[in-house]
Coordinates of N, CA and C and ligand atoms in Angstrom, one line a residue:
D747 N 0.8 -1.2 0.0 CA 0.0 0.0 0.0 C 0.8 1.3 0.0
Q748 N 0.5 2.2 -0.9 CA 1.4 3.3 -1.2 C 1.2 4.5 -0.3
L749 N 2.4 5.0 0.1 CA 2.3 6.2 0.9 C 2.3 7.5 0.1
I750 N 3.2 7.4 -1.0 CA 3.3 8.5 -1.9 C 3.1 7.9 -3.3
S751 N 2.3 8.6 -4.1 CA 2.1 8.2 -5.4 C 2.1 9.4 -6.4
A752 N 3.0 9.3 -7.4 CA 3.1 10.4 -8.3 C 2.7 9.8 -9.7
R753 N 1.9 10.6 -10.4 CA 1.4 10.2 -11.8 C 1.6 11.3 -12.8
A754 N 2.4 10.9 -13.8 CA 2.6 11.8 -15.0 C 3.0 13.3 -14.6
V755 N 3.9 13.4 -13.7 CA 4.2 14.7 -13.1 C 5.1 15.5 -14.1
R756 N 4.7 16.7 -14.4 CA 5.6 17.6 -15.2 C 5.9 18.9 -14.5
K757 N 7.1 19.3 -14.7 CA 7.5 20.6 -14.1 C 8.5 21.3 -15.0
A758 N 8.3 22.5 -15.4 CA 9.2 23.3 -16.2 C 9.6 24.5 -15.5
Y759 N 10.9 25.0 -15.8 CA 11.3 26.3 -15.4 C 11.5 27.0 -16.7
G760 N 10.6 27.9 -17.0 CA 10.6 28.6 -18.3 C 10.6 27.5 -19.4
R761 N 11.6 27.5 -20.2 CA 11.6 26.5 -21.4 C 12.3 25.2 -21.0
T762 N 12.9 25.2 -19.8 CA 13.5 23.9 -19.4 C 12.6 23.0 -18.8
E763 N 12.3 21.8 -19.4 CA 11.4 20.9 -18.9 C 12.2 20.0 -17.9
A764 N 12.1 20.2 -16.6 CA 12.8 19.4 -15.6 C 12.2 18.1 -15.4
L765 N 10.9 18.0 -15.4 CA 10.2 16.7 -15.3 C 9.3 16.5 -16.4
R766 N 9.4 15.4 -17.2 CA 8.5 15.3 -18.4 C 7.6 14.0 -18.2
G767 N 6.8 14.0 -17.2 CA 5.9 12.9 -17.0 C 6.5 11.8 -16.2
V768 N 6.7 12.0 -14.9 CA 7.2 11.1 -14.0 C 6.2 10.4 -13.1
S769 N 6.2 9.1 -13.1 CA 5.3 8.3 -12.3 C 6.1 7.4 -11.3
L770 N 5.6 7.4 -10.1 CA 6.4 6.7 -9.1 C 5.6 6.4 -7.8
D771 N 5.7 5.2 -7.3 CA 5.0 5.0 -6.0 C 6.1 4.6 -4.9
I772 N 5.8 5.1 -3.7 CA 6.8 4.9 -2.6 C 5.9 4.3 -1.5
S773 N 6.3 3.2 -0.9 CA 5.6 2.6 0.2 C 6.1 3.1 1.5
A774 N 5.3 2.9 2.6 CA 5.7 3.3 3.9 C 6.9 2.6 4.3
G775 N 7.9 3.3 4.8 CA 9.1 2.7 5.3 C 10.1 2.4 4.3
E776 N 9.8 2.6 3.0 CA 10.7 2.3 2.0 C 11.9 3.2 1.9
K777 N 13.1 2.7 1.6 CA 14.3 3.5 1.4 C 14.6 3.6 -0.1
L778 N 14.3 4.7 -0.7 CA 14.4 4.9 -2.1 C 15.6 5.9 -2.5
A779 N 16.4 5.5 -3.4 CA 17.5 6.3 -3.9 C 17.1 6.9 -5.3
I780 N 17.2 8.2 -5.5 CA 17.0 8.8 -6.8 C 18.4 9.1 -7.3
T781 N 18.8 8.5 -8.4 CA 20.1 8.8 -8.9 C 20.0 9.3 -10.4
G782 N 21.1 9.6 -11.0 CA 21.1 10.1 -12.4 C 22.0 11.3 -12.5
P783 N 22.3 11.7 -13.8 CA 23.3 12.8 -14.0 C 22.8 14.1 -13.5
S784 N 23.7 15.1 -13.4 CA 23.3 16.4 -13.0 C 22.4 17.0 -14.0
G785 N 21.4 17.7 -13.5 CA 20.4 18.3 -14.5 C 19.3 17.4 -14.9
S786 N 19.3 16.1 -14.4 CA 18.3 15.2 -15.0 C 16.9 15.3 -14.3
G787 N 16.8 16.2 -13.2 CA 15.5 16.4 -12.6 C 15.4 15.9 -11.2
K788 N 16.5 15.3 -10.6 CA 16.4 14.7 -9.3 C 15.9 15.6 -8.2
S789 N 16.5 16.8 -8.1 CA 16.1 17.7 -7.1 C 14.6 18.2 -7.3
T790 N 14.3 18.4 -8.5 CA 12.9 18.9 -8.9 C 11.9 17.8 -8.5
L791 N 12.2 16.5 -8.7 CA 11.4 15.5 -8.3 C 11.2 15.4 -6.8
L792 N 12.4 15.5 -6.1 CA 12.3 15.4 -4.7 C 11.4 16.5 -4.1
L793 N 11.7 17.7 -4.5 CA 11.0 18.9 -4.0 C 9.5 18.9 -4.4
S794 N 9.2 18.2 -5.5 CA 7.7 18.1 -5.9 C 7.1 17.0 -4.9
L795 N 7.8 15.9 -4.7 CA 7.2 14.9 -3.9 C 7.0 15.4 -2.5
A796 N 7.9 16.3 -2.0 CA 7.8 16.9 -0.7 C 6.8 18.0 -0.6
G797 N 6.1 18.3 -1.7 CA 5.1 19.3 -1.6 C 5.7 20.8 -1.5
I798 N 7.0 20.9 -1.9 CA 7.6 22.2 -1.8 C 7.5 22.9 -3.1
L799 N 7.7 22.2 -4.2 CA 7.4 22.7 -5.6 C 6.1 22.2 -6.1
R800 N 5.4 23.0 -6.8 CA 4.1 22.6 -7.4 C 4.3 22.2 -8.8
P801 N 4.0 21.0 -9.2 CA 4.1 20.6 -10.7 C 3.0 21.3 -11.5
E802 N 3.3 21.5 -12.8 CA 2.2 22.1 -13.6 C 1.2 21.0 -14.1
A803 N 1.6 19.8 -14.1 CA 0.6 18.8 -14.6 C 1.0 17.5 -13.9
G804 N 0.0 16.6 -13.9 CA 0.1 15.3 -13.2 C -0.4 15.4 -11.8
E805 N -0.3 14.4 -11.0 CA -0.7 14.5 -9.6 C 0.2 13.7 -8.7
I806 N 0.3 14.3 -7.5 CA 1.0 13.6 -6.4 C 0.1 13.4 -5.2
S807 N 0.0 12.2 -4.7 CA -0.8 12.0 -3.6 C 0.0 11.5 -2.4
Y808 N -0.4 11.9 -1.2 CA 0.2 11.4 0.0 C -0.9 10.7 0.8
D809 N -0.7 9.5 1.2 CA -1.7 8.8 2.0 C -3.1 8.9 1.4
G810 N -3.1 8.8 0.1 CA -4.4 8.8 -0.6 C -5.1 10.1 -0.9
R811 N -4.4 11.2 -0.5 CA -4.9 12.6 -0.7 C -4.0 13.3 -1.7
R812 N -4.6 13.9 -2.7 CA -3.9 14.7 -3.7 C -3.3 15.9 -3.0
L813 N -2.0 16.2 -3.2 CA -1.4 17.4 -2.6 C -2.1 18.7 -3.1
D814 N -2.5 18.7 -4.4 CA -3.0 19.9 -4.9 C -4.5 20.1 -4.5
D815 N -5.1 19.2 -3.8 CA -6.4 19.4 -3.2 C -6.4 19.9 -1.8
L816 N -5.2 19.9 -1.2 CA -5.1 20.5 0.1 C -5.0 22.0 0.1
S817 N -5.5 22.5 1.2 CA -5.3 24.0 1.4 C -3.9 24.3 1.7
E818 N -3.5 25.5 1.6 CA -2.1 25.9 1.9 C -1.8 25.6 3.4
A819 N -2.8 25.8 4.3 CA -2.6 25.4 5.7 C -2.4 23.9 5.9
E820 N -3.2 23.1 5.2 CA -3.0 21.7 5.3 C -1.7 21.2 4.7
R821 N -1.2 21.8 3.6 CA 0.1 21.5 3.1 C 1.2 21.8 4.0
T822 N 1.1 23.0 4.7 CA 2.1 23.4 5.6 C 2.1 22.4 6.8
R823 N 1.0 22.0 7.2 CA 0.8 21.1 8.4 C 1.5 19.7 8.0
L824 N 1.2 19.3 6.8 CA 1.8 18.0 6.3 C 3.3 18.1 6.3
R825 N 3.8 19.2 5.7 CA 5.3 19.3 5.6 C 5.9 19.4 7.0
R826 N 5.2 20.0 7.9 CA 5.8 20.1 9.3 C 5.7 18.9 10.1
R827 N 4.6 18.2 10.0 CA 4.4 17.0 10.8 C 4.8 15.7 10.2
E828 N 4.6 15.5 9.0 CA 4.8 14.2 8.4 C 6.1 14.1 7.6
F829 N 6.6 15.2 7.2 CA 7.9 15.2 6.3 C 9.0 15.8 7.1
G830 N 10.2 15.2 6.9 CA 11.4 15.9 7.3 C 12.3 16.1 6.1
V831 N 12.9 17.3 5.9 CA 13.6 17.6 4.7 C 15.1 18.0 5.1
V832 N 16.0 17.4 4.4 CA 17.5 17.7 4.6 C 18.0 18.0 3.2
L833 N 18.6 19.2 3.1 CA 19.2 19.6 1.8 C 20.8 19.4 1.9
Q834 N 21.4 19.7 0.8 CA 22.8 19.4 0.7 C 23.7 20.1 1.8
F835 N 23.3 21.4 1.9 CA 24.1 22.2 2.9 C 23.4 22.5 4.2
G836 N 22.6 21.5 4.6 CA 22.1 21.6 5.9 C 21.1 22.7 6.2
Q837 N 21.5 24.0 5.8 CA 20.6 25.1 6.0 C 20.2 25.3 7.4
L838 N 21.1 25.3 8.3 CA 20.8 25.7 9.7 C 20.7 27.2 9.9
V839 N 20.0 27.6 10.8 CA 19.8 29.1 11.1 C 21.1 29.5 11.9
P840 N 21.9 30.4 11.3 CA 23.2 30.7 11.8 C 23.2 31.3 13.2
E841 N 22.1 32.0 13.5 CA 22.0 32.7 14.8 C 21.7 31.8 16.0
L842 N 21.2 30.6 15.7 CA 20.7 29.7 16.7 C 21.7 28.6 17.0
T843 N 21.8 28.2 18.2 CA 22.7 27.0 18.6 C 22.1 25.7 17.9
A844 N 22.9 24.7 18.0 CA 22.5 23.4 17.4 C 21.2 22.9 18.0
V845 N 21.1 23.0 19.3 CA 19.9 22.5 20.0 C 18.6 23.3 19.6
E846 N 18.9 24.7 19.5 CA 17.8 25.5 19.1 C 17.3 25.3 17.7
N847 N 18.3 25.0 16.8 CA 17.9 24.6 15.4 C 17.1 23.4 15.4
V848 N 17.5 22.4 16.2 CA 16.8 21.1 16.1 C 15.4 21.2 16.7
A849 N 15.3 22.1 17.7 CA 14.0 22.3 18.4 C 13.0 23.1 17.6
L850 N 13.6 23.8 16.6 CA 12.7 24.7 15.8 C 11.4 24.1 15.3
P851 N 11.4 23.0 14.6 CA 10.2 22.4 14.1 C 9.2 22.2 15.2
L852 N 9.6 21.8 16.4 CA 8.7 21.6 17.5 C 8.2 22.9 18.0
M853 N 9.0 23.9 18.1 CA 8.6 25.3 18.5 C 7.5 25.8 17.5
L854 N 7.7 25.5 16.3 CA 6.7 26.0 15.3 C 5.3 25.2 15.5
E855 N 5.4 24.0 16.1 CA 4.2 23.3 16.4 C 3.7 23.6 17.8
R856 N 4.2 24.6 18.4 CA 3.8 25.1 19.7 C 4.1 24.2 20.9
H857 N 5.1 23.4 20.7 CA 5.6 22.7 21.9 C 6.1 23.7 22.9
A858 N 6.0 23.3 24.2 CA 6.6 24.1 25.2 C 8.1 24.0 25.0
R859 N 8.8 25.2 25.3 CA 10.3 25.2 25.1 C 11.0 24.1 25.8
A860 N 10.7 23.8 27.1 CA 11.4 22.8 27.9 C 11.3 21.4 27.2
S861 N 10.1 21.1 26.8 CA 10.0 19.7 26.2 C 10.6 19.7 24.9
A862 N 10.5 20.8 24.1 CA 11.2 20.8 22.7 C 12.7 20.7 22.9
D863 N 13.2 21.4 23.9 CA 14.7 21.3 24.2 C 15.1 19.9 24.6
R864 N 14.3 19.2 25.4 CA 14.6 17.9 25.8 C 14.6 16.9 24.6
I865 N 13.6 17.0 23.8 CA 13.4 16.1 22.7 C 14.6 16.3 21.6
A866 N 14.9 17.7 21.4 CA 16.0 18.0 20.5 C 17.3 17.5 21.0
R867 N 17.6 17.6 22.3 CA 18.8 17.0 22.8 C 18.9 15.5 22.7
G868 N 17.8 14.9 22.8 CA 17.7 13.4 22.6 C 18.1 13.0 21.2
W869 N 17.6 13.8 20.2 CA 17.9 13.4 18.8 C 19.4 13.8 18.5
L870 N 19.9 14.8 19.1 CA 21.3 15.1 18.9 C 22.2 14.0 19.4
E871 N 21.8 13.5 20.6 CA 22.6 12.4 21.2 C 22.5 11.2 20.3
R872 N 21.3 10.8 19.8 CA 21.2 9.7 18.9 C 22.1 9.8 17.7
L873 N 22.3 11.1 17.2 CA 23.1 11.3 16.1 C 24.6 11.6 16.4
D874 N 24.9 11.2 17.6 CA 26.3 11.4 18.1 C 26.7 12.8 18.0
A875 N 25.8 13.7 18.3 CA 26.1 15.2 18.3 C 25.7 15.9 19.6
G876 N 25.5 15.1 20.6 CA 25.1 15.6 21.9 C 26.0 16.8 22.4
A877 N 27.3 16.6 22.2 CA 28.2 17.6 22.7 C 28.2 18.9 21.9
L878 N 27.5 18.9 20.8 CA 27.4 20.1 19.9 C 26.2 21.0 20.3
A879 N 25.4 20.5 21.2 CA 24.1 21.2 21.5 C 24.2 22.7 21.6
D880 N 25.2 23.2 22.2 CA 25.2 24.6 22.5 C 26.2 25.4 21.5
V881 N 26.6 24.7 20.5 CA 27.5 25.4 19.5 C 26.7 26.0 18.3
V882 N 27.1 27.1 17.8 CA 26.4 27.7 16.7 C 27.0 27.1 15.4
P883 N 26.2 27.1 14.3 CA 26.5 26.4 13.1 C 27.9 26.9 12.5
G884 N 28.2 28.1 12.7 CA 29.5 28.6 12.1 C 30.7 27.9 12.7
E885 N 30.5 27.3 13.8 CA 31.6 26.6 14.5 C 31.6 25.1 14.3
L886 N 30.7 24.6 13.5 CA 30.6 23.2 13.2 C 31.3 22.8 12.0
S887 N 31.9 21.6 11.9 CA 32.4 21.1 10.7 C 31.2 20.7 9.7
G888 N 31.5 20.4 8.5 CA 30.4 20.0 7.5 C 29.7 18.8 8.0
G889 N 30.4 17.8 8.5 CA 29.7 16.6 8.9 C 28.9 16.8 10.2
E890 N 29.4 17.7 11.1 CA 28.7 18.0 12.3 C 27.4 18.7 12.0
A891 N 27.5 19.7 11.1 CA 26.4 20.5 10.7 C 25.3 19.6 10.0
Q892 N 25.8 18.6 9.3 CA 24.8 17.8 8.6 C 24.1 16.8 9.6
R893 N 24.8 16.4 10.6 CA 24.2 15.6 11.6 C 23.1 16.4 12.4
V894 N 23.4 17.7 12.7 CA 22.5 18.6 13.3 C 21.2 18.8 12.4
A895 N 21.5 19.0 11.1 CA 20.4 19.1 10.2 C 19.5 17.9 10.1
L896 N 20.2 16.7 10.2 CA 19.4 15.5 10.2 C 18.6 15.3 11.5
A897 N 19.2 15.7 12.6 CA 18.4 15.7 13.9 C 17.2 16.6 13.8
R898 N 17.3 17.8 13.1 CA 16.2 18.7 12.9 C 15.1 18.0 12.1
A899 N 15.6 17.3 11.0 CA 14.6 16.7 10.1 C 13.9 15.5 10.8
L900 N 14.5 14.9 11.8 CA 13.9 13.7 12.5 C 13.1 14.1 13.7
V901 N 13.2 15.3 14.2 CA 12.8 15.6 15.6 C 11.2 15.5 15.7
T902 N 10.5 15.6 14.6 CA 9.1 15.5 14.6 C 8.6 14.1 14.4
S903 N 9.6 13.1 14.3 CA 9.3 11.7 13.9 C 8.5 11.7 12.6
P904 N 9.0 12.2 11.5 CA 8.3 12.3 10.3 C 8.1 10.8 9.7
R905 N 7.0 10.7 8.8 CA 6.9 9.4 8.2 C 7.7 9.3 6.9
V906 N 8.1 10.4 6.4 CA 9.0 10.5 5.2 C 10.2 11.5 5.4
I907 N 11.3 11.0 5.2 CA 12.5 11.9 5.2 C 12.9 12.1 3.8
F908 N 12.9 13.4 3.3 CA 13.4 13.7 2.0 C 14.8 14.3 2.1
A909 N 15.7 13.8 1.4 CA 17.1 14.2 1.6 C 17.7 14.5 0.2
D910 N 18.2 15.7 -0.1 CA 18.9 16.0 -1.3 C 20.4 16.0 -1.2
E911 N 21.0 15.0 -1.6 CA 22.5 14.8 -1.5 C 23.0 15.2 -0.1
P912 N 22.4 14.4 0.9 CA 22.8 14.8 2.3 C 24.3 14.6 2.6
T913 N 25.0 13.9 1.8 CA 26.4 13.6 2.0 C 27.2 14.3 1.0
G914 N 26.6 15.1 0.1 CA 27.3 15.6 -1.1 C 28.4 16.6 -0.7
A915 N 28.3 17.3 0.4 CA 29.4 18.2 0.8 C 30.4 17.6 1.8
L916 N 30.3 16.3 2.0 CA 31.1 15.7 3.1 C 32.2 14.8 2.5
D917 N 33.3 14.5 3.3 CA 34.2 13.5 2.8 C 33.7 12.1 3.1
T918 N 34.4 11.1 2.7 CA 33.8 9.7 2.7 C 33.4 9.3 4.1
V919 N 34.3 9.6 5.1 CA 34.1 9.1 6.5 C 32.9 9.9 7.1
A920 N 32.9 11.2 6.9 CA 31.8 12.0 7.5 C 30.4 11.6 6.8
G921 N 30.5 11.4 5.5 CA 29.3 11.0 4.8 C 28.7 9.7 5.2
E922 N 29.7 8.8 5.4 CA 29.3 7.4 5.9 C 28.6 7.5 7.3
Q923 N 29.1 8.4 8.2 CA 28.5 8.5 9.5 C 27.1 9.1 9.4
V924 N 27.0 10.1 8.6 CA 25.6 10.8 8.4 C 24.6 9.8 7.9
L925 N 25.0 8.9 6.9 CA 24.2 7.9 6.3 C 23.7 6.9 7.3
V926 N 24.7 6.3 8.1 CA 24.4 5.3 9.0 C 23.4 5.9 10.1
A927 N 23.7 7.1 10.5 CA 22.8 7.8 11.4 C 21.3 7.9 10.8
L928 N 21.3 8.3 9.6 CA 20.0 8.5 8.9 C 19.2 7.1 8.8
Y929 N 19.9 6.1 8.4 CA 19.3 4.7 8.3 C 18.9 4.2 9.6
D930 N 19.7 4.3 10.6 CA 19.4 3.8 12.0 C 18.2 4.5 12.5
A931 N 18.1 5.9 12.3 CA 17.0 6.6 12.9 C 15.7 6.2 12.1
A932 N 15.8 6.0 10.8 CA 14.6 5.6 10.0 C 14.1 4.2 10.4
K933 N 15.1 3.4 10.7 CA 14.7 2.0 11.1 C 13.9 2.1 12.4
E934 N 14.4 2.9 13.3 CA 13.8 3.1 14.6 C 12.4 3.6 14.5
T935 N 12.2 4.6 13.7 CA 10.8 5.3 13.6 C 10.0 4.7 12.5
G936 N 10.5 3.9 11.6 CA 9.8 3.3 10.5 C 9.5 4.3 9.4
A937 N 10.3 5.4 9.4 CA 10.1 6.4 8.3 C 10.6 5.9 7.0
A938 N 10.0 6.4 6.0 CA 10.5 6.2 4.6 C 11.6 7.2 4.3
I939 N 12.6 6.8 3.5 CA 13.6 7.8 3.1 C 13.6 7.9 1.6
V940 N 13.5 9.2 1.1 CA 13.6 9.4 -0.3 C 14.8 10.3 -0.5
M941 N 15.8 9.8 -1.1 CA 17.1 10.5 -1.1 C 17.7 10.6 -2.5
V942 N 18.1 11.8 -2.8 CA 18.9 12.0 -4.1 C 20.3 11.8 -3.7
T943 N 21.0 11.0 -4.6 CA 22.4 10.8 -4.4 C 23.1 10.5 -5.7
H944 N 24.4 10.9 -5.7 CA 25.2 10.4 -6.9 C 26.2 9.4 -6.5
D945 N 26.1 9.0 -5.2 CA 27.1 8.1 -4.7 C 26.5 6.6 -4.8
N946 N 27.2 5.8 -5.6 CA 26.7 4.4 -5.9 C 26.6 3.6 -4.6
R947 N 27.5 3.8 -3.6 CA 27.4 3.0 -2.4 C 26.2 3.4 -1.6
V948 N 25.8 4.7 -1.6 CA 24.7 5.1 -0.9 C 23.4 4.5 -1.6
A949 N 23.4 4.5 -2.9 CA 22.2 4.0 -3.7 C 22.1 2.5 -3.4
A950 N 23.3 1.8 -3.3 CA 23.3 0.4 -3.1 C 22.6 0.0 -1.8
R951 N 22.6 0.8 -0.9 CA 22.1 0.5 0.5 C 20.5 0.8 0.5
A952 N 20.0 1.4 -0.5 CA 18.6 1.7 -0.5 C 17.8 0.4 -0.8
D953 N 16.5 0.4 -0.6 CA 15.7 -0.8 -1.0 C 15.5 -0.8 -2.5
R954 N 15.6 0.4 -3.1 CA 15.3 0.5 -4.5 C 16.0 1.8 -5.0
E955 N 16.4 1.7 -6.3 CA 17.1 2.9 -7.0 C 16.2 3.2 -8.2
V956 N 15.9 4.5 -8.3 CA 15.2 5.0 -9.4 C 16.2 6.0 -10.1
R957 N 16.4 5.7 -11.4 CA 17.4 6.5 -12.1 C 16.7 7.5 -13.1
M958 N 17.1 8.8 -12.9 CA 16.5 9.8 -13.7 C 17.4 10.1 -14.9
L959 N 16.8 10.3 -16.1 CA 17.5 10.7 -17.2 C 16.7 11.7 -18.0
D960 N 17.2 12.9 -18.1 CA 16.5 13.9 -19.0 C 15.0 14.1 -18.5
G961 N 14.7 14.2 -17.3 CA 13.4 14.5 -16.9 C 12.4 13.4 -16.8
T962 N 12.9 12.1 -17.0 CA 12.1 11.0 -16.9 C 12.8 9.9 -16.1
I963 N 12.0 8.9 -15.7 CA 12.7 7.7 -15.0 C 13.2 6.8 -16.1
A964 N 14.5 6.5 -16.0 CA 15.1 5.7 -17.2 C 14.7 4.3 -17.0
Ligands
ADP907 P1 19.3 17.5 -10.8 O1 18.9 17.5 -9.3 O2 19.2 16.1 -11.4 O3 20.7 18.1 -11.0 P2 17.4 19.6 -11.2 O4 16.1 19.1 -10.8 O5 18.2 20.5 -10.2 O6 18.3 18.4 -11.6 O7 17.3 20.4 -12.5 C1 16.6 19.9 -13.7 C2 16.7 20.9 -14.8 O8 16.0 22.1 -14.4 C3 18.1 21.4 -15.0 O9 18.2 21.7 -16.4 C4 18.3 22.7 -14.2 O10 19.2 23.6 -14.8 C5 16.9 23.2 -14.3 N1 16.5 24.0 -13.1 C6 16.5 23.5 -11.9 N2 16.1 24.4 -11.0 C7 15.8 25.6 -11.7 C8 15.4 26.9 -11.5 N3 15.1 27.3 -10.2 N4 15.3 27.8 -12.5 C9 15.6 27.4 -13.7 N5 16.0 26.1 -14.1 C10 16.1 25.3 -13.1
ADP908 P1 21.4 20.0 -7.7 O1 22.0 19.2 -8.9 O2 21.9 19.4 -6.4 O3 20.0 20.2 -7.8 P2 21.9 22.5 -8.9 O4 23.3 23.1 -8.9 O5 21.3 21.8 -10.1 O6 22.1 21.4 -7.7 O7 20.9 23.5 -8.3 C1 21.1 24.2 -7.1 C2 20.0 25.3 -7.0 O8 20.0 26.1 -8.2 C3 18.6 24.7 -6.9 O9 17.8 25.4 -6.0 C4 18.1 24.8 -8.3 O10 16.7 24.9 -8.3 C5 18.8 26.1 -8.8 N1 19.0 25.9 -10.3 C6 19.5 24.9 -10.9 N2 19.6 25.1 -12.2 C7 19.2 26.4 -12.4 C8 19.1 27.3 -13.5 N3 19.4 26.9 -14.8 N4 18.6 28.5 -13.3 C9 18.3 28.9 -12.1 N5 18.4 28.2 -11.0 C10 18.8 26.9 -11.1

């Protein structure tokens, strides 16, 4: 039974057709790798599945509901509660400490500060980043920042984690640590992972690999 279902999805930026009719089903708890050459539409597909970009044609459903039938408030709620997103460069808020960054999605959901802080510290510890709680992003290494970003994506226990090259900016060892942390956390919570990657070893660990070529699934 399908958690996410995309049918004939099309998305263009001006004259560039980034997605030319993509259909894809993702089951609950599945680990999916999206691979393919640069410019083939991987990021556009990921952002469309996550409800961040709106395709011009086709449909994307989550849990049986079409994303384009949801109100803006419902889409926001879905993105905050059910989805966790990690991008290549982490995108932490520079003014906030690591633990404040991780607690942010909970604060947006009106959790009390003390409980948000406790839950956020718990996720940092699980990602081997407990000691970084009070450090600001500017003082973190790339791998550390990426683990903090991962903790922030996991803190709401999302049903789907969308990750765009989460190890792209890291060396092999740091990338490996981030991935192991991501897979362990997903195993624990039963979350699905939808990940864009150009690393074959990363793709090999997924349950399934979907290869993009020129805006379609090859
Ligand atoms: P990938 O992730 O596989 O590198 P993208 O989804 O980023 O592919 O891009 C697919 C195509 O769409 C590329 O030709 C890219 O240059 C173009 N593209 C992506 N984002 C934009 C944008 N914001 N504006 C214009 N063109 C874009
Ligand atoms: P990736 O391959 O990881 O998507 P890109 O370098 O293709 O990385 O894209 C990085 C960012 O630049 C994305 O936000 C994408 O939407 C945007 N982008 C990519 N191609 C173009 C383009 N031709 N014109 C404008 N923005 C673009």
